[in-house]
Coordinates of N, CA and C and ligand atoms in Angstrom, one line a residue:
M275 N -3.7 -13.8 12.7 CA -2.7 -12.8 11.7 C -3.2 -12.6 10.4
I276 N -3.2 -11.1 11.0 CA -3.3 -10.2 9.7 C -2.7 -9.5 9.1
A277 N -2.4 -9.4 7.2 CA -1.4 -8.7 6.9 C -2.0 -7.2 7.1
V278 N -0.9 -6.5 7.5 CA -1.1 -5.0 7.3 C -0.1 -4.0 6.1
I279 N -0.9 -3.2 5.0 CA -0.1 -3.6 4.0 C -0.9 -1.7 3.7
S280 N 0.3 -1.1 3.0 CA -0.6 0.4 2.7 C 1.0 1.2 1.7
D281 N 0.5 1.5 0.6 CA 1.0 2.4 -0.7 C 1.3 1.8 -1.5
I282 N 0.2 0.5 -2.0 CA -0.2 -0.3 -3.1 C 0.4 0.6 -4.3
H283 N 0.1 1.5 -4.5 CA 0.3 2.8 -5.6 C -0.2 1.6 -7.0
G284 N -0.9 1.1 -7.1 CA -1.1 0.9 -8.6 C 0.0 -0.4 -9.0
N285 N 0.7 -0.9 -8.1 CA 1.0 -2.1 -8.7 C 1.0 -2.9 -8.1
L286 N 0.1 -4.0 -9.6 CA -0.4 -5.2 -9.6 C 0.2 -6.2 -9.3
E287 N 1.3 -6.9 -9.8 CA 2.4 -7.3 -9.4 C 2.9 -7.5 -7.5
A288 N 3.6 -6.2 -7.6 CA 4.0 -6.4 -6.3 C 2.4 -6.3 -4.9
L289 N 1.4 -6.5 -5.4 CA 0.3 -6.9 -4.4 C -0.2 -7.8 -4.3
E290 N 0.1 -8.2 -5.6 CA 0.0 -10.2 -6.1 C 1.0 -10.9 -5.0
A291 N 2.4 -10.3 -5.3 CA 3.4 -11.5 -4.1 C 3.2 -10.8 -3.0
V292 N 2.5 -9.7 -2.3 CA 2.5 -9.7 -1.0 C 1.3 -10.4 -0.6
L293 N 0.4 -10.7 -1.1 CA -0.6 -11.4 -0.8 C -0.3 -13.2 -1.0
E294 N 0.2 -13.6 -2.0 CA 1.0 -14.5 -1.9 C 1.6 -15.0 -0.7
D295 N 2.4 -14.3 -0.5 CA 3.3 -14.0 0.5 C 2.5 -14.0 2.0
A296 N 1.7 -13.5 2.6 CA 0.5 -13.3 3.4 C -0.3 -15.0 3.4
R297 N -0.3 -15.7 2.9 CA -1.0 -16.2 2.8 C 0.4 -17.8 3.1
R298 N 0.8 -17.9 2.3 CA 2.0 -18.7 2.7 C 2.0 -18.4 4.2
E299 N 2.6 -17.5 4.8 CA 2.8 -17.0 6.1 C 1.5 -17.2 7.5
R300 N 0.5 -18.2 6.6 CA -1.1 -18.1 7.5 C -1.9 -16.8 7.5
A301 N -2.0 -15.5 7.1 CA -2.8 -14.9 7.4 C -4.1 -15.0 7.7
D302 N -4.4 -14.6 7.6 CA -6.0 -15.2 7.7 C -6.7 -13.8 7.5
G303 N -6.6 -12.5 7.7 CA -6.7 -11.3 7.1 C -6.1 -10.5 6.8
V304 N -6.8 -8.7 6.3 CA -5.7 -8.0 5.8 C -6.3 -7.3 6.1
I305 N -5.5 -6.1 6.2 CA -5.6 -4.9 6.6 C -5.2 -3.4 5.1
C306 N -5.8 -3.1 4.7 CA -5.3 -1.5 3.9 C -5.0 -0.4 4.5
L307 N -4.0 0.6 4.3 CA -3.7 1.6 4.8 C -3.7 2.3 3.9
G308 N -4.0 2.8 2.9 CA -4.5 2.9 1.6 C -4.0 3.1 0.8
D309 N -3.6 4.1 0.0 CA -3.0 4.7 -1.1 C -2.4 3.2 -2.0
V310 N -3.9 2.7 -2.2 CA -4.2 2.1 -3.1 C -3.7 2.4 -5.0
V311 N -4.3 3.4 -5.1 CA -4.1 4.2 -6.3 C -3.2 4.9 -6.6
G312 N -2.6 5.4 -7.8 CA -2.1 6.6 -8.0 C 0.3 6.4 -8.2
Y313 N 0.3 6.8 -9.1 CA 2.2 5.9 -9.6 C 1.8 5.0 -10.8
G314 N 1.5 3.6 -10.4 CA 1.7 2.6 -10.7 C 0.3 2.3 -12.2
A315 N 0.5 1.8 -12.4 CA -0.5 1.3 -14.0 C -1.6 1.1 -14.0
D316 N -1.9 0.3 -13.1 CA -3.4 -0.8 -12.2 C -3.7 -0.3 -11.1
P317 N -4.3 0.6 -11.8 CA -5.0 1.0 -10.1 C -6.9 0.2 -10.0
N318 N -7.1 -0.1 -11.0 CA -8.4 -0.6 -11.2 C -8.1 -2.4 -10.2
A319 N -7.5 -2.8 -11.1 CA -6.9 -4.3 -11.2 C -6.5 -3.9 -9.5
C320 N -5.5 -3.2 -8.5 CA -5.5 -3.2 -7.2 C -6.0 -2.9 -6.2
M321 N -7.3 -1.9 -7.0 CA -8.7 -1.6 -5.5 C -9.4 -2.8 -6.3
D322 N -9.2 -3.9 -7.0 CA -10.3 -4.6 -7.0 C -10.4 -5.8 -6.2
K323 N -8.5 -6.6 -6.0 CA -7.8 -6.8 -5.9 C -7.6 -6.6 -3.8
V324 N -8.0 -5.7 -3.4 CA -8.3 -5.4 -1.9 C -9.1 -4.8 -1.7
W325 N -10.3 -4.7 -2.5 CA -11.6 -4.7 -2.2 C -12.5 -6.4 -2.0
E326 N -11.5 -7.2 -2.3 CA -11.7 -8.5 -2.3 C -11.0 -9.0 -0.9
R327 N -9.9 -8.8 -1.0 CA -8.9 -9.9 -0.1 C -9.2 -8.8 1.7
A328 N -9.2 -7.2 1.9 CA -9.1 -7.0 3.4 C -10.7 -6.8 3.6
Q329 N -10.7 -6.9 5.1 CA -11.7 -6.8 5.9 C -12.0 -4.7 5.9
A330 N -11.1 -4.5 6.0 CA -10.8 -3.5 6.1 C -10.5 -2.2 5.6
K331 N -10.0 -0.9 5.0 CA -9.3 0.0 4.3 C -9.5 0.8 4.8
V332 N -8.7 2.0 4.9 CA -8.1 3.7 4.9 C -8.3 4.3 4.4
L333 N -8.4 5.1 3.7 CA -8.3 6.2 2.7 C -6.7 6.8 2.8
G334 N -6.1 7.3 1.4 CA -5.3 7.7 1.7 C -5.5 8.9 1.1
N335 N -4.4 9.4 0.6 CA -4.1 10.8 0.2 C -3.9 10.6 -1.1
H336 N -3.7 9.6 -1.9 CA -3.5 9.2 -3.7 C -5.0 9.3 -3.9
D337 N -6.0 8.1 -2.5 CA -7.4 8.0 -2.7 C -7.5 8.8 -3.0
A338 N -7.9 9.8 -2.0 CA -7.9 11.6 -2.3 C -8.4 12.3 -3.3
A339 N -7.0 12.3 -3.5 CA -6.5 12.9 -4.2 C -7.5 12.3 -5.8
A340 N -7.7 10.5 -6.1 CA -8.2 10.9 -7.5 C -9.4 10.5 -7.4
R341 N -10.5 10.8 -5.7 CA -11.7 11.1 -6.1 C -12.0 12.3 -6.1
D342 N -11.0 13.3 -6.0 CA -10.8 14.9 -6.6 C -9.5 15.1 -6.4
L343 N -9.5 16.3 -8.0 CA -8.5 16.5 -8.4 C -7.7 17.3 -7.4
R344 N -8.9 18.0 -6.8 CA -8.5 20.0 -5.6 C -8.0 18.9 -5.0
E345 N -8.1 17.9 -4.8 CA -6.6 16.9 -3.7 C -5.5 17.3 -3.8
A346 N -4.9 17.3 -4.8 CA -3.8 17.3 -5.3 C -2.9 18.4 -5.2
E347 N -3.5 19.0 -4.9 CA -2.8 20.8 -5.3 C -1.6 21.1 -4.0
N348 N -0.7 19.7 -3.7 CA 0.4 20.4 -2.5 C 1.0 19.2 -3.6
F349 N 0.5 18.4 -4.4 CA 1.4 17.3 -5.2 C 3.0 17.9 -5.9
N350 N 3.9 16.6 -6.3 CA 4.9 17.5 -7.3 C 3.8 17.5 -8.6
E351 N 4.5 17.4 -9.7 CA 4.2 17.8 -10.9 C 4.7 16.0 -11.4
V352 N 5.0 15.7 -11.6 CA 4.8 14.4 -11.5 C 3.8 13.2 -10.6
A353 N 3.8 13.3 -9.3 CA 2.4 12.5 -9.2 C 1.3 13.5 -8.9
R354 N 0.9 14.7 -9.5 CA -0.4 15.2 -10.0 C -0.9 14.0 -11.5
E355 N 0.9 14.8 -12.5 CA 0.4 13.7 -13.5 C -0.5 12.7 -13.2
A356 N 0.1 11.9 -12.6 CA 0.8 9.5 -12.6 C -1.5 10.1 -11.8
I357 N -2.0 11.1 -10.7 CA -3.0 11.0 -10.2 C -4.2 11.5 -11.1
R358 N -3.5 12.7 -12.3 CA -4.9 12.5 -13.2 C -5.1 11.1 -13.9
W359 N -4.1 10.8 -14.7 CA -3.8 9.8 -15.4 C -5.1 8.6 -14.5
T360 N -4.4 8.4 -13.9 CA -5.1 8.0 -12.0 C -6.7 7.5 -12.4
S361 N -7.0 9.3 -12.8 CA -8.6 9.4 -12.0 C -9.9 9.2 -13.3
E362 N -8.6 9.4 -14.3 CA -8.8 9.1 -16.1 C -9.7 7.3 -16.1
T363 N -8.2 6.7 -15.1 CA -8.7 5.4 -15.8 C -9.5 5.0 -14.9
L364 N -9.8 5.1 -13.6 CA -10.9 4.2 -12.9 C -11.9 4.6 -13.7
N365 N -12.7 2.9 -13.1 CA -13.7 3.3 -13.5 C -14.7 3.4 -12.7
A366 N -16.5 3.5 -12.8 CA -17.1 3.8 -12.2 C -17.3 3.4 -10.1
V367 N -17.2 2.0 -10.5 CA -17.3 1.2 -9.1 C -16.2 2.2 -8.0
N368 N -14.9 2.0 -8.8 CA -14.1 2.5 -8.4 C -13.8 3.4 -7.7
V369 N -14.4 4.3 -8.2 CA -14.7 5.7 -8.0 C -15.4 5.7 -7.2
E370 N -16.5 4.8 -7.2 CA -17.8 5.1 -5.8 C -17.2 4.2 -4.8
R371 N -16.4 3.5 -4.7 CA -15.4 2.5 -3.3 C -14.2 3.6 -2.6
L372 N -13.8 4.8 -3.1 CA -13.2 5.9 -3.5 C -14.1 6.4 -2.5
G373 N -15.2 6.9 -2.4 CA -16.6 8.0 -1.8 C -16.6 7.3 -0.7
D374 N -16.7 5.6 -0.4 CA -16.8 5.9 0.7 C -15.4 5.4 2.0
L375 N -14.6 5.4 1.5 CA -13.4 5.3 2.2 C -13.6 6.5 3.5
Q376 N -13.1 5.6 4.9 CA -12.8 7.0 5.7 C -11.5 7.1 6.5
Y377 N -11.2 8.0 6.6 CA -9.8 7.9 7.2 C -9.1 6.7 8.2
E378 N -10.2 6.4 9.0 CA -9.3 5.6 10.6 C -9.9 4.0 10.6
H379 N -9.5 3.3 11.3 CA -9.5 2.1 11.3 C -9.9 1.7 12.7
V380 N -10.5 0.9 14.3 CA -9.8 0.6 14.9 C -10.3 -0.8 15.1
E381 N -9.3 -1.9 15.8 CA -10.4 -3.8 15.8 C -9.0 -3.2 16.2
D382 N -9.2 -4.3 17.6 CA -8.8 -5.0 18.6 C -8.2 -4.7 19.8
A383 N -8.8 -3.0 19.7 CA -7.9 -1.8 20.3 C -6.5 -1.7 19.6
T384 N -7.2 -1.6 18.3 CA -5.7 -1.3 17.3 C -6.3 -0.3 16.9
R385 N -5.9 0.8 16.4 CA -5.3 1.6 15.0 C -4.9 2.1 14.4
F386 N -5.6 1.8 12.7 CA -5.0 1.5 11.5 C -5.4 3.0 10.7
V387 N -4.9 3.7 10.0 CA -4.8 5.0 9.0 C -3.9 5.5 8.3
H388 N -3.8 5.9 7.8 CA -3.0 5.8 6.6 C -1.4 7.0 6.5
A389 N -1.7 8.3 7.7 CA -0.8 9.4 7.7 C -0.9 9.6 9.6
S390 N -0.1 10.6 9.8 CA -0.3 10.6 11.7 C -1.8 9.9 11.5
P391 N -1.9 9.3 13.0 CA -3.1 10.0 13.4 C -3.5 11.3 14.1
D392 N -2.6 12.4 14.5 CA -2.5 13.7 14.3 C -3.3 14.4 13.4
D393 N -4.6 13.9 13.6 CA -5.0 15.0 12.2 C -5.2 14.5 11.3
P394 N -6.2 13.2 10.6 CA -5.7 12.2 10.0 C -5.6 12.7 8.7
P395 N -6.6 13.6 7.5 CA -7.4 15.1 6.9 C -6.2 15.7 6.3
A396 N -4.9 16.0 7.4 CA -3.7 16.9 7.4 C -2.8 16.5 6.3
W397 N -2.3 15.1 6.6 CA -1.6 13.5 5.9 C -0.2 15.0 6.5
H398 N 0.0 14.2 8.2 CA 0.7 14.4 8.0 C 1.7 13.9 8.3
Y399 N 3.3 13.3 7.9 CA 3.9 12.5 7.6 C 4.6 11.8 9.6
I400 N 5.5 10.9 10.1 CA 6.0 10.4 11.1 C 7.2 10.9 10.6
L401 N 8.5 11.5 10.8 CA 9.6 11.8 10.3 C 10.4 12.0 11.6
T402 N 10.3 12.8 12.7 CA 11.0 13.2 13.5 C 10.0 12.5 15.3
E403 N 10.5 13.6 16.4 CA 10.1 12.9 17.2 C 9.3 13.6 17.7
Q404 N 9.1 14.4 17.5 CA 7.8 15.6 17.7 C 7.0 14.7 17.3
E405 N 7.0 14.2 15.6 CA 6.1 14.0 15.1 C 5.1 12.8 15.8
A406 N 6.6 12.1 16.4 CA 6.0 10.6 16.8 C 5.2 10.7 18.4
W407 N 6.1 11.8 18.7 CA 5.1 12.4 20.0 C 3.8 12.2 19.6
N408 N 3.4 13.6 18.6 CA 2.0 14.1 18.1 C 1.7 12.9 18.0
A409 N 1.8 11.9 17.3 CA 1.0 9.8 16.8 C 0.6 9.9 18.2
F410 N 1.3 9.9 19.5 CA 1.1 9.3 20.3 C 0.0 9.7 21.0
E411 N -0.2 11.0 21.4 CA -0.6 12.2 22.2 C -2.2 11.9 21.2
A412 N -1.9 11.5 19.9 CA -3.4 11.6 19.5 C -3.9 10.5 18.9
C413 N -3.2 9.3 19.8 CA -3.8 8.0 19.8 C -4.3 7.6 20.5
P414 N -5.6 7.1 21.3 CA -6.0 6.1 22.5 C -5.8 5.1 22.2
E415 N -5.7 4.5 21.1 CA -5.4 2.7 21.7 C -3.7 2.4 21.6
N416 N -3.2 1.8 22.7 CA -1.4 1.8 22.7 C -0.7 1.3 20.9
V417 N -2.1 0.9 20.4 CA -0.9 0.3 18.9 C -1.8 0.6 18.0
C418 N -0.7 1.6 16.9 CA -1.2 2.2 15.5 C -0.3 2.1 14.9
F419 N -1.1 1.3 13.3 CA -0.8 1.1 12.7 C -0.5 2.4 11.4
V420 N 0.3 3.0 11.0 CA 0.6 3.7 9.7 C 1.3 4.0 8.2
G421 N 1.0 4.2 7.3 CA 1.8 4.2 6.5 C 2.4 6.1 5.5
H422 N 2.3 6.0 4.3 CA 2.2 7.2 4.2 C 3.8 7.5 3.7
S423 N 5.1 7.2 4.1 CA 6.4 7.7 4.0 C 6.8 7.3 3.5
H424 N 6.1 5.5 2.6 CA 7.1 4.5 2.0 C 7.9 3.8 2.8
V425 N 8.3 4.3 3.9 CA 9.6 4.0 4.6 C 8.8 2.8 6.4
P426 N 9.8 1.8 6.3 CA 9.0 1.3 7.3 C 9.6 2.0 9.4
L427 N 9.3 1.5 9.6 CA 9.1 2.5 10.8 C 8.9 1.6 12.0
R428 N 9.6 1.6 13.4 CA 8.8 1.1 14.7 C 9.0 1.1 15.5
V429 N 8.3 2.6 16.0 CA 8.9 3.3 17.3 C 7.8 2.7 18.6
V430 N 8.9 2.6 19.4 CA 8.1 2.4 20.9 C 8.4 2.9 22.6
L431 N 7.5 3.8 22.6 CA 6.8 4.1 24.1 C 7.2 3.8 25.0
R432 N 8.0 2.8 26.0 CA 8.8 2.6 26.4 C 9.4 3.3 28.0
D433 N 8.4 2.9 29.3 CA 9.4 3.8 30.7 C 9.6 5.4 29.9
G434 N 8.6 5.4 29.1 CA 8.7 7.5 28.6 C 10.4 7.7 27.9
R435 N 10.1 6.6 27.1 CA 11.5 7.1 25.5 C 11.0 6.3 25.1
L436 N 11.6 7.3 23.7 CA 11.0 7.0 22.8 C 12.5 5.5 22.2
L437 N 11.7 4.4 21.3 CA 12.8 3.8 21.0 C 12.6 3.8 19.9
V438 N 13.4 3.5 18.2 CA 13.5 3.3 17.3 C 14.0 1.3 16.9
L439 N 12.8 0.1 17.1 CA 13.5 -0.8 16.5 C 13.5 -1.5 15.4
T440 N 14.3 -1.7 15.6 CA 15.1 -2.4 13.9 C 14.8 -3.7 13.7
D441 N 14.0 -4.8 14.8 CA 14.7 -6.2 14.7 C 13.5 -6.8 13.9
E442 N 13.3 -6.8 12.8 CA 12.6 -8.3 12.5 C 10.6 -8.1 13.1
I443 N 11.2 -9.1 13.6 CA 9.6 -9.4 15.1 C 10.1 -7.8 16.4
L444 N 8.6 -7.0 16.0 CA 8.1 -6.3 17.2 C 7.6 -7.2 18.4
T445 N 7.9 -7.6 19.6 CA 6.8 -7.8 20.7 C 6.8 -6.7 21.0
V446 N 5.1 -5.7 21.2 CA 4.7 -4.8 22.1 C 4.7 -5.5 23.4
R447 N 5.4 -5.2 24.8 CA 5.1 -5.5 26.0 C 3.3 -5.0 26.3
D448 N 3.2 -5.1 27.3 CA 1.6 -4.8 27.8 C 1.9 -3.2 28.1
E449 N 2.7 -2.8 28.8 CA 3.4 -1.6 28.9 C 3.3 -0.6 27.7
D450 N 3.3 -1.2 26.7 CA 4.6 -0.6 25.8 C 3.4 0.5 24.8
R451 N 3.4 1.7 24.5 CA 3.0 1.8 22.5 C 3.3 2.0 21.8
A452 N 3.2 1.6 20.9 CA 3.4 1.2 19.5 C 3.4 1.7 18.2
L453 N 4.2 2.6 17.8 CA 3.9 2.8 16.2 C 4.9 1.6 14.7
I454 N 3.5 1.6 14.4 CA 4.3 1.2 13.1 C 4.0 1.2 12.3
N455 N 5.5 1.8 11.0 CA 5.1 2.1 9.3 C 5.4 0.5 9.0
V456 N 4.8 0.0 8.2 CA 4.4 -0.8 7.8 C 5.4 -0.7 6.6
G457 N 5.8 0.7 5.2 CA 6.1 0.1 4.2 C 4.8 0.5 3.3
S458 N 5.8 0.5 1.4 CA 5.5 0.6 0.8 C 4.9 -0.8 0.6
V459 N 4.0 -1.2 -0.5 CA 3.7 -2.2 -1.1 C 4.8 -1.7 -2.8
G460 N 4.0 -1.4 -3.3 CA 4.5 0.0 -4.4 C 5.0 0.3 -5.1
Q461 N 5.3 0.8 -4.0 CA 6.7 1.9 -3.8 C 7.8 2.5 -3.0
P462 N 8.6 1.1 -2.2 CA 9.5 2.0 -1.5 C 10.2 2.2 -1.4
R463 N 10.8 3.4 -0.4 CA 11.6 4.8 -1.2 C 12.5 4.0 0.1
D464 N 13.3 3.1 1.0 CA 13.5 2.8 1.7 C 15.7 2.6 1.5
G465 N 15.2 3.0 0.2 CA 16.7 1.8 -0.8 C 16.1 0.5 -0.9
D466 N 15.5 0.0 -0.7 CA 15.4 -1.8 -0.8 C 14.3 -2.0 -2.3
W467 N 14.1 -2.7 -3.0 CA 13.1 -3.1 -4.2 C 11.7 -3.2 -4.0
R468 N 12.3 -4.4 -3.1 CA 11.1 -5.2 -2.5 C 9.8 -4.7 -1.8
A469 N 8.8 -5.5 -2.2 CA 7.5 -4.4 -1.4 C 7.8 -4.9 0.0
S470 N 7.2 -4.4 0.2 CA 6.8 -4.0 1.8 C 5.7 -4.2 2.7
Y471 N 5.0 -5.1 4.0 CA 4.6 -5.0 4.4 C 4.8 -5.6 6.5
A472 N 3.9 -5.1 7.2 CA 3.8 -6.1 8.1 C 3.0 -6.7 7.9
L473 N 2.9 -7.8 8.9 CA 1.8 -9.2 9.1 C 1.9 -8.6 11.1
W474 N 0.5 -9.3 11.7 CA 0.5 -8.5 12.8 C -0.6 -9.6 13.6
D475 N -0.1 -10.1 14.8 CA -0.8 -10.6 15.8 C -1.3 -10.6 16.8
P476 N -2.1 -9.7 17.0 CA -3.1 -9.5 17.8 C -2.6 -10.2 19.5
A477 N -3.4 -11.7 19.1 CA -3.1 -12.6 20.8 C -1.8 -12.0 21.0
R478 N -0.7 -12.3 20.4 CA 0.5 -12.4 20.7 C 1.4 -10.9 20.9
R479 N 1.1 -9.7 20.4 CA 1.1 -8.2 20.0 C 2.8 -8.5 19.4
R480 N 2.5 -9.3 17.9 CA 3.6 -9.3 17.4 C 3.6 -8.8 16.5
A481 N 4.6 -8.0 15.8 CA 4.3 -7.5 14.3 C 5.9 -7.6 13.9
I482 N 5.4 -8.6 12.6 CA 6.7 -8.9 11.7 C 7.3 -8.2 10.3
A483 N 7.6 -7.6 10.2 CA 8.8 -7.0 9.1 C 8.5 -7.8 7.2
R484 N 8.0 -7.6 6.8 CA 8.3 -8.2 5.4 C 8.5 -8.0 4.4
R485 N 9.7 -8.5 3.3 CA 10.1 -7.9 2.6 C 10.1 -8.8 1.7
V486 N 9.2 -8.7 -0.3 CA 8.7 -9.6 -0.8 C 9.6 -8.9 -2.3
E487 N 9.8 -10.1 -3.1 CA 10.0 -10.3 -4.8 C 9.1 -10.1 -5.4
Y488 N 8.9 -9.6 -6.3 CA 8.0 -9.1 -7.4 C 8.9 -9.0 -8.5
D489 N 7.4 -9.2 -10.1 CA 7.9 -8.9 -11.2 C 8.8 -7.3 -11.4
L490 N 9.5 -6.3 -11.0 CA 9.9 -5.5 -11.2 C 9.7 -5.2 -12.6
E491 N 9.9 -5.6 -13.5 CA 10.5 -6.0 -15.1 C 9.0 -5.4 -15.6
Q492 N 8.3 -6.3 -15.5 CA 6.6 -5.9 -15.7 C 5.7 -5.0 -15.6
A493 N 6.1 -4.1 -13.7 CA 5.3 -3.4 -13.6 C 5.8 -1.8 -14.0
S494 N 7.3 -2.5 -14.6 CA 7.6 -0.9 -14.6 C 7.4 -0.8 -15.9
R495 N 7.6 -2.5 -16.8 CA 7.4 -1.9 -19.0 C 5.7 -1.5 -18.9
K496 N 4.5 -1.8 -17.6 CA 3.6 -1.6 -17.4 C 3.4 0.0 -17.4
I497 N 4.2 0.8 -16.6 CA 3.9 1.7 -16.2 C 4.4 2.9 -17.6
L498 N 6.0 2.2 -18.2 CA 5.8 3.0 -19.2 C 5.4 2.4 -20.4
E499 N 4.8 1.5 -20.4 CA 3.5 1.6 -21.9 C 1.8 2.6 -21.5
A500 N 1.8 2.6 -20.3 CA 0.1 3.3 -20.1 C 0.8 4.7 -20.1
G501 N 1.9 5.8 -20.2 CA 2.2 6.7 -20.9 C 2.5 7.2 -19.9
L502 N 2.8 6.4 -18.1 CA 2.8 7.6 -17.4 C 4.3 7.8 -16.7
P503 N 4.9 9.6 -16.6 CA 6.1 9.7 -16.4 C 7.2 8.1 -16.3
E504 N 7.9 8.3 -16.6 CA 9.5 7.6 -17.3 C 9.9 7.1 -15.8
I505 N 10.2 8.4 -14.6 CA 10.8 8.1 -13.5 C 9.9 7.8 -12.2
L506 N 8.3 6.8 -12.9 CA 7.9 6.5 -12.2 C 8.2 4.7 -12.3
A507 N 8.8 4.8 -13.5 CA 9.0 3.2 -13.7 C 11.0 3.1 -13.1
R508 N 11.4 4.1 -13.1 CA 13.2 4.1 -13.0 C 13.1 4.0 -11.5
R509 N 12.5 5.1 -10.6 CA 12.4 4.5 -9.4 C 11.9 3.2 -7.9
L510 N 11.1 2.3 -9.2 CA 11.0 1.1 -8.6 C 12.4 0.1 -8.2
A511 N 12.9 0.1 -9.0 CA 13.8 -0.8 -9.2 C 15.3 0.0 -8.3
I512 N 15.3 0.7 -7.5 CA 15.8 1.4 -6.9 C 15.5 1.4 -5.4
G513 N 13.7 1.6 -5.2 CA 13.6 2.2 -3.8 C 13.4 3.2 -3.7
Q514 N 13.8 4.1 -4.3 CA 13.2 5.8 -3.8 C 11.7 6.1 -4.7
Ligands
LIG859 ZN1 1.5 6.9 -0.2

């Protein structure tokens, strides 16, 4: 069983809580869907931890912007300020690590990508039915894990119909195709402040949605102490 994590965004407290939860749940691997940095106060420590624990990781749009600020042109002002701070804060080892990341990873007939598999460098969100169809069309594998929106979502293509499933446990049938957004470890935006990730059992084709409490106060305090925009600390508490 593997832990699929995404959008850590420099939140070390949330990352450590998630990795501890995954260990307790007996996950024996970790795959990271990107955006390890940006927004939070611990980009280096988060990267070190992910590089130590994850067998595979892909590039997120904030990772791309941290290694080349021209990629931040479409960011809003707060995100741009945070990524500027992040790129100044990252050490040489981590800048080089970001340079090695690819857009996608395929393992056990499953695709792992930060945004939609439909043109990954374009960073498309999957929020509408049409965008879900586009994603299925672009993905040759039956199961695809994504992040990017910071909102967990499970869409299954079954008997020609798209179904949004909200149960904690999703069993992907042989004839199903599934698109699984694991939500965000470090900055959830679905109104629930707890860190979000998924466990994936490739043998039983079972995905389990997990929410984990972490030291919110400490993560928020570090953001303020780093001189990052105050809103980035405040939004953590409301999960937005
Ligand atoms: Zn993100």
